Short mmCIF file of C-alpha atoms and ligand atoms in Angstrom, two decimals:
data_model
loop_
_atom_site.label_atom_id
_atom_site.label_comp_id
_atom_site.label_asym_id
_atom_site.label_seq_id
_atom_site.Cartn_x
_atom_site.Cartn_y
_atom_site.Cartn_z
CA MET Y 1 68.47 -25.13 -117.23
CA THR Y 2 70.59 -26.03 -114.12
CA ASP Y 3 73.22 -23.47 -113.65
CA ARG Y 4 76.67 -24.72 -112.68
CA TYR Y 5 79.06 -23.17 -110.03
CA ALA Y 6 82.14 -24.31 -108.36
CA VAL Y 7 85.00 -23.81 -106.07
CA ILE Y 8 88.27 -23.82 -107.65
CA GLY Y 9 91.54 -24.24 -105.70
CA ASN Y 10 94.63 -26.27 -105.12
CA PRO Y 11 93.80 -28.35 -102.70
CA VAL Y 12 90.28 -28.54 -102.84
CA ALA Y 13 89.01 -32.19 -102.00
CA HIS Y 14 87.98 -31.14 -98.59
CA SER Y 15 86.11 -28.32 -99.39
CA LYS Y 16 82.81 -27.92 -97.81
CA SER Y 17 81.44 -25.41 -100.17
CA PRO Y 18 79.57 -27.85 -102.55
CA LEU Y 19 77.55 -28.98 -99.33
CA ILE Y 20 76.88 -25.56 -98.35
CA HIS Y 21 75.64 -24.21 -101.68
CA GLN Y 22 73.59 -27.54 -102.18
CA LEU Y 23 71.85 -26.87 -98.98
CA PHE Y 24 71.34 -22.93 -99.89
CA ALA Y 25 69.76 -24.05 -103.29
CA ALA Y 26 67.56 -26.53 -101.67
CA GLN Y 27 66.42 -24.35 -99.13
CA THR Y 28 65.74 -21.48 -101.69
CA GLY Y 29 64.57 -23.38 -104.47
CA GLN Y 30 67.54 -22.43 -106.95
CA ASP Y 31 68.07 -24.84 -109.94
CA MET Y 32 71.73 -25.02 -109.56
CA VAL Y 33 74.51 -27.52 -109.23
CA TYR Y 34 77.63 -26.64 -107.47
CA GLU Y 35 81.08 -28.69 -107.95
CA LYS Y 36 84.69 -28.85 -106.73
CA ARG Y 37 87.49 -27.94 -109.25
CA LEU Y 38 91.13 -28.57 -108.58
CA ALA Y 39 93.38 -26.28 -110.76
CA PRO Y 40 97.13 -26.75 -111.41
CA LEU Y 41 99.26 -24.62 -109.30
CA GLU Y 42 100.27 -23.03 -112.58
CA GLY Y 43 96.98 -23.33 -114.45
CA PHE Y 44 94.20 -21.14 -112.64
CA GLY Y 45 93.43 -18.99 -115.48
CA VAL Y 46 93.12 -21.77 -117.77
CA ALA Y 47 90.93 -23.86 -115.38
CA VAL Y 48 88.50 -20.76 -114.98
CA ARG Y 49 88.36 -20.46 -118.62
CA GLU Y 50 87.45 -23.96 -119.22
CA PHE Y 51 84.68 -23.98 -116.55
CA LEU Y 52 83.27 -20.73 -117.97
CA ALA Y 53 83.38 -22.33 -121.64
CA GLU Y 54 81.39 -25.55 -120.22
CA GLY Y 55 78.69 -22.89 -119.36
CA GLY Y 56 79.66 -22.32 -115.56
CA LYS Y 57 77.95 -19.29 -114.30
CA GLY Y 58 80.26 -18.43 -111.36
CA LEU Y 59 83.24 -19.54 -108.92
CA ASN Y 60 84.07 -19.42 -105.46
CA VAL Y 61 87.92 -19.10 -105.38
CA THR Y 62 90.07 -20.66 -102.44
CA VAL Y 63 93.99 -21.06 -101.68
CA PRO Y 64 96.08 -20.29 -103.04
CA PHE Y 65 94.52 -18.43 -106.32
CA LYS Y 66 92.68 -15.47 -104.46
CA ALA Y 67 95.32 -12.82 -105.66
CA GLU Y 68 95.63 -14.50 -108.98
CA ALA Y 69 91.84 -14.10 -109.20
CA PHE Y 70 91.97 -10.78 -108.49
CA VAL Y 71 94.37 -9.85 -111.04
CA MET Y 72 92.40 -11.85 -113.80
CA VAL Y 73 88.78 -10.52 -113.40
CA ASP Y 74 87.77 -7.48 -115.51
CA VAL Y 75 85.97 -5.54 -112.77
CA CYS Y 76 86.52 -5.47 -109.05
CA SER Y 77 84.46 -4.72 -105.86
CA PRO Y 78 85.81 -2.09 -103.49
CA ARG Y 79 85.97 -5.01 -101.09
CA ALA Y 80 88.16 -7.04 -103.49
CA THR Y 81 90.23 -4.04 -104.31
CA GLN Y 82 90.93 -3.54 -100.51
CA ALA Y 83 91.95 -6.93 -100.01
CA SER Y 84 93.69 -7.36 -103.37
CA ALA Y 85 91.92 -10.73 -103.33
CA VAL Y 86 88.82 -12.15 -104.85
CA ASN Y 87 86.90 -15.13 -103.66
CA THR Y 88 83.75 -14.73 -105.88
CA ILE Y 89 83.69 -14.57 -109.67
CA GLY Y 90 80.54 -13.91 -111.80
CA ILE Y 91 79.62 -12.96 -115.14
CA GLY Y 92 78.06 -9.55 -115.66
CA VAL Y 93 75.37 -8.80 -118.31
CA ASP Y 94 78.14 -7.22 -120.42
CA GLY Y 95 79.96 -10.46 -120.29
CA ARG Y 96 82.69 -9.25 -118.19
CA LEU Y 97 84.03 -11.16 -115.38
CA TRP Y 98 83.54 -9.46 -112.20
CA GLY Y 99 85.43 -10.11 -108.68
CA ASP Y 100 84.14 -9.50 -105.22
CA ASN Y 101 85.54 -10.80 -101.94
CA THR Y 102 82.86 -11.86 -99.27
CA ASP Y 103 85.52 -13.37 -96.58
CA GLY Y 104 85.74 -10.27 -94.47
CA ILE Y 105 81.79 -9.54 -94.45
CA GLY Y 106 81.20 -13.25 -93.83
CA LEU Y 107 83.50 -12.97 -90.70
CA VAL Y 108 81.97 -9.92 -89.50
CA ARG Y 109 78.31 -11.34 -90.22
CA ASP Y 110 79.43 -14.55 -88.28
CA LEU Y 111 80.56 -12.48 -85.11
CA LYS Y 112 77.99 -10.11 -85.05
CA ASP Y 113 74.78 -11.78 -85.96
CA ALA Y 114 75.33 -15.51 -85.40
CA LEU Y 115 77.24 -15.11 -82.18
CA GLY Y 116 76.49 -11.68 -81.06
CA TRP Y 117 79.90 -10.33 -80.34
CA LEU Y 118 80.55 -6.69 -80.28
CA LEU Y 119 83.10 -5.03 -82.37
CA CYS Y 120 82.45 -1.28 -82.19
CA GLU Y 121 84.74 0.58 -79.64
CA ARG Y 122 86.18 -2.90 -78.75
CA ARG Y 123 89.96 -3.70 -78.63
CA LEU Y 124 90.69 -6.17 -81.21
CA LEU Y 125 93.89 -8.38 -82.09
CA VAL Y 126 94.35 -10.03 -85.39
CA LEU Y 127 97.25 -12.78 -85.36
CA GLY Y 128 98.83 -13.07 -88.74
CA ALA Y 129 99.62 -10.93 -91.58
CA GLY Y 130 99.12 -13.27 -94.60
CA GLY Y 131 96.30 -13.52 -97.17
CA ALA Y 132 93.62 -14.26 -94.72
CA ALA Y 133 94.41 -11.45 -92.46
CA CYS Y 134 94.53 -9.09 -95.51
CA GLY Y 135 90.91 -10.17 -96.53
CA ILE Y 136 89.28 -9.23 -93.04
CA LEU Y 137 90.92 -5.93 -91.74
CA GLY Y 138 88.80 -4.03 -93.95
CA PRO Y 139 85.46 -5.14 -92.92
CA LEU Y 140 86.66 -5.12 -89.21
CA LEU Y 141 87.90 -1.64 -89.35
CA GLU Y 142 84.47 -0.56 -90.76
CA GLU Y 143 82.75 -1.79 -87.52
CA GLY Y 144 84.83 1.00 -85.71
CA PRO Y 145 87.04 -0.73 -82.99
CA ARG Y 146 88.67 1.23 -80.65
CA GLU Y 147 92.05 -0.27 -81.57
CA LEU Y 148 93.20 -2.98 -84.07
CA VAL Y 149 96.42 -4.66 -83.48
CA VAL Y 150 97.85 -6.98 -86.12
CA ALA Y 151 100.78 -9.00 -84.96
CA ASN Y 152 102.74 -11.42 -86.79
CA ARG Y 153 105.72 -13.94 -86.37
CA THR Y 154 107.40 -11.78 -88.93
CA PRO Y 155 106.86 -8.03 -87.70
CA ASP Y 156 107.64 -6.38 -91.06
CA ARG Y 157 104.69 -8.07 -92.69
CA ALA Y 158 102.24 -6.96 -89.94
CA GLU Y 159 103.54 -3.42 -90.02
CA ALA Y 160 103.10 -3.36 -93.98
CA LEU Y 161 99.78 -4.59 -93.99
CA ALA Y 162 98.36 -2.21 -91.14
CA ALA Y 163 100.09 0.62 -93.09
CA ARG Y 164 97.71 -0.49 -96.15
CA PHE Y 165 94.50 0.00 -93.89
CA HIS Y 166 95.61 3.10 -92.03
CA SER Y 167 93.23 5.25 -93.58
CA LEU Y 168 90.28 3.13 -92.44
CA GLY Y 169 90.85 3.37 -88.83
CA PRO Y 170 93.21 2.87 -85.79
CA VAL Y 171 95.27 0.09 -86.87
CA ARG Y 172 98.83 -0.98 -86.18
CA GLY Y 173 101.21 -3.76 -87.02
CA CYS Y 174 103.69 -5.50 -84.46
CA GLY Y 175 105.83 -8.80 -83.90
CA LEU Y 176 104.21 -11.44 -81.69
CA HIS Y 177 106.95 -10.70 -79.24
CA ASP Y 178 105.63 -6.80 -78.92
CA LEU Y 179 102.44 -8.40 -77.29
CA PHE Y 180 104.06 -9.04 -74.19
CA GLY Y 181 102.71 -6.62 -71.50
CA ILE Y 182 100.18 -5.08 -74.10
CA GLY Y 183 97.27 -5.92 -71.86
CA ALA Y 184 93.99 -7.77 -72.59
CA PHE Y 185 91.83 -7.63 -75.79
CA ASP Y 186 88.08 -7.88 -76.23
CA LEU Y 187 88.68 -10.22 -79.21
CA ILE Y 188 91.34 -12.08 -80.56
CA LEU Y 189 91.07 -13.62 -84.19
CA ASN Y 190 93.68 -16.30 -85.28
CA ALA Y 191 94.43 -15.52 -89.04
CA THR Y 192 97.55 -17.29 -89.11
CA SER Y 193 97.81 -20.86 -90.99
CA ALA Y 194 99.18 -22.37 -87.94
CA SER Y 195 96.19 -24.28 -87.16
CA LEU Y 196 96.38 -25.93 -90.28
CA SER Y 197 99.26 -27.94 -89.10
CA ASN Y 198 98.12 -28.24 -85.61
CA ALA Y 199 100.74 -25.49 -84.46
CA LEU Y 200 99.82 -22.44 -82.43
CA PRO Y 201 101.58 -18.86 -82.66
CA VAL Y 202 103.83 -18.22 -79.61
CA LEU Y 203 101.86 -16.02 -77.42
CA PRO Y 204 102.23 -14.41 -73.99
CA LEU Y 205 100.26 -14.62 -70.88
CA GLY Y 206 97.75 -11.86 -70.11
CA LEU Y 207 96.06 -11.44 -73.68
CA VAL Y 208 93.11 -13.09 -72.55
CA ALA Y 209 90.57 -11.78 -69.87
CA SER Y 210 87.43 -13.44 -68.55
CA HIS Y 211 85.40 -11.38 -71.05
CA THR Y 212 87.73 -12.22 -74.20
CA GLN Y 213 86.19 -13.72 -77.20
CA CYS Y 214 88.61 -15.76 -79.44
CA TYR Y 215 87.91 -17.01 -83.10
CA ASP Y 216 90.00 -18.97 -85.32
CA LEU Y 217 89.44 -18.49 -89.10
CA ALA Y 218 90.37 -22.07 -89.29
CA TYR Y 219 88.14 -25.20 -88.62
CA GLY Y 220 88.21 -28.86 -88.62
CA ARG Y 221 86.60 -31.57 -86.82
CA GLU Y 222 88.29 -31.17 -83.85
CA PRO Y 223 88.78 -27.98 -81.94
CA THR Y 224 91.95 -26.03 -83.07
CA GLU Y 225 95.20 -25.66 -81.06
CA PHE Y 226 94.19 -21.81 -80.88
CA GLN Y 227 90.63 -22.55 -79.40
CA ARG Y 228 92.19 -24.90 -76.95
CA TRP Y 229 94.83 -22.25 -75.97
CA ALA Y 230 92.02 -19.70 -75.65
CA TRP Y 231 89.88 -22.11 -73.24
CA ALA Y 232 92.91 -22.74 -71.27
CA GLN Y 233 93.53 -19.08 -70.70
CA GLY Y 234 90.13 -18.70 -69.51
CA ALA Y 235 88.21 -17.03 -72.57
CA ALA Y 236 84.74 -16.28 -72.66
CA GLY Y 237 84.51 -18.06 -75.89
CA ALA Y 238 86.52 -19.63 -78.35
CA GLU Y 239 84.87 -20.52 -81.88
CA ASP Y 240 86.10 -21.90 -85.19
CA GLY Y 241 85.73 -20.47 -88.69
CA LEU Y 242 83.14 -22.75 -89.88
CA GLY Y 243 80.57 -19.94 -89.24
CA MET Y 244 82.78 -17.51 -91.26
CA LEU Y 245 82.87 -20.26 -94.32
CA ILE Y 246 79.10 -20.56 -94.16
CA GLU Y 247 78.60 -16.57 -94.03
CA GLN Y 248 81.06 -15.80 -96.75
CA ALA Y 249 79.18 -18.70 -98.97
CA ALA Y 250 75.81 -16.94 -98.28
CA PHE Y 251 77.26 -13.52 -99.53
CA SER Y 252 78.33 -15.34 -102.86
CA PHE Y 253 75.20 -16.97 -103.21
CA GLU Y 254 73.25 -14.02 -103.01
CA LEU Y 255 75.50 -12.28 -105.34
CA TRP Y 256 74.91 -14.83 -107.97
CA ARG Y 257 71.26 -15.59 -107.33
CA GLY Y 258 70.03 -12.30 -105.99
CA VAL Y 259 68.36 -14.59 -102.80
CA ARG Y 260 69.98 -14.40 -99.42
CA PRO Y 261 69.57 -18.13 -97.55
CA ASP Y 262 69.18 -18.69 -94.22
CA THR Y 263 72.53 -19.66 -92.75
CA ALA Y 264 71.51 -20.88 -89.30
CA PRO Y 265 69.99 -24.30 -90.27
CA VAL Y 266 72.97 -24.83 -92.71
CA GLN Y 267 75.56 -24.41 -89.65
CA ALA Y 268 73.51 -26.81 -87.55
CA ALA Y 269 73.59 -29.26 -90.24
CA LEU Y 270 77.22 -29.07 -90.70
CA ARG Y 271 78.09 -29.10 -87.21
CA GLN Y 272 75.68 -32.35 -86.88
CA LYS Y 273 77.53 -33.85 -89.96
CA ALA Y 274 80.92 -33.11 -88.01
CA LEU Y 275 79.84 -35.51 -85.21
CA GLU Y 276 79.13 -38.34 -87.44
CA PRO Y 277 81.67 -40.95 -88.10
CA LYS Y 278 84.54 -39.90 -90.43
CA ASP Y 279 83.63 -41.70 -93.74
CA SER Y 280 79.96 -40.18 -93.54
CA ASN Y 281 81.55 -36.70 -94.11
CA ALA Y 282 83.08 -37.67 -97.41
P1 ATR Q 1 97.11 -17.29 -95.50
O1 ATR Q 1 96.58 -16.86 -97.10
O2 ATR Q 1 96.36 -18.57 -95.04
O3 ATR Q 1 97.26 -16.19 -94.56
P2 ATR Q 1 99.83 -16.69 -95.73
O4 ATR Q 1 99.69 -15.87 -96.64
O5 ATR Q 1 101.18 -17.89 -96.22
O6 ATR Q 1 98.67 -17.65 -95.81
O7 ATR Q 1 100.24 -16.50 -94.41
C1 ATR Q 1 100.24 -17.34 -93.24
C2 ATR Q 1 100.17 -16.60 -91.80
O8 ATR Q 1 100.35 -17.47 -90.98
C3 ATR Q 1 101.38 -15.38 -91.77
O9 ATR Q 1 101.15 -14.16 -91.08
C4 ATR Q 1 102.48 -16.44 -91.02
O10 ATR Q 1 103.52 -15.83 -90.29
P3 ATR Q 1 104.88 -15.18 -91.07
O11 ATR Q 1 104.39 -14.07 -92.01
O12 ATR Q 1 105.65 -15.02 -90.05
O13 ATR Q 1 105.21 -16.48 -92.17
C5 ATR Q 1 101.58 -17.26 -90.02
N1 ATR Q 1 101.87 -18.58 -89.46
C6 ATR Q 1 102.05 -19.62 -90.06
N2 ATR Q 1 102.71 -20.57 -89.19
C7 ATR Q 1 102.75 -19.88 -88.06
C8 ATR Q 1 103.18 -20.42 -86.94
N3 ATR Q 1 103.49 -21.87 -86.53
N4 ATR Q 1 103.42 -19.58 -85.68
C9 ATR Q 1 103.11 -18.09 -86.12
N5 ATR Q 1 102.41 -17.62 -87.33
C10 ATR Q 1 102.48 -18.50 -88.31
#
């Protein structure tokens, strides 16, 4: 019987997850379908139960429900507990719901394996201190950076977030204005939601040297404002978050199906699709 999976969120219409998982399933010969489920803002739990009652085997959870999913599941992986957020739900052999978080490991996989960027002993800057930043700090610190600075428009949030991860490595939080004169970083990650509204955090000169790599967790058909900023500053590279999206999906797929898909051809297919006329990307 064909197994059913879905991504659940609000909004969810533009999610690329169904296409990604469909390509993974075709590549690995898995008998499954993957759909989008729009949950009402006040109705996440009900929507999850409905999908499972219909025979659904697993869910990806996206904005704004990852924290709610963390509370809802019966058992959580250490990664999800660290992030206080769940992006992958499955059903255990005992019938209990389990939750995991593949966002951070997906990012690290993209940075290290797909892009070949180094993290160990490097100086890292994470912009933003919301849910997206929270999901990546643990896996980034596990790579052994020399220093990880979390900078946020609202400094208190960055300080509080950094304090939660202190035990994992050299992390500290500050305001964006504290970045003046702090020097260049090896890697700058934009985990703010600014790109979603074509905005850019206010950043000082001097953060980017000629070897600096920049990465926006957001992605779109066009380069983000942050990527444009990075290129204008002379960065060595400026990538969007499509690779992270595909890698986190691959980890979810592996958790559900026990098979690891090859992500490179899927990323190539999605990049190619993005070049096609707009209405063919629906
Ligand atoms: P997400 O789950 O996408 O991280 P969030 O929890 O609402 O969403 O967090 C959004 C993050 O982007 C916050 O760090 C926010 O900064 P504040 O804490 O000061 O609100 C940041 N952000 C959003 N728009 C921004 C902008 N135009 N400039 C700088 N930071 C911005």
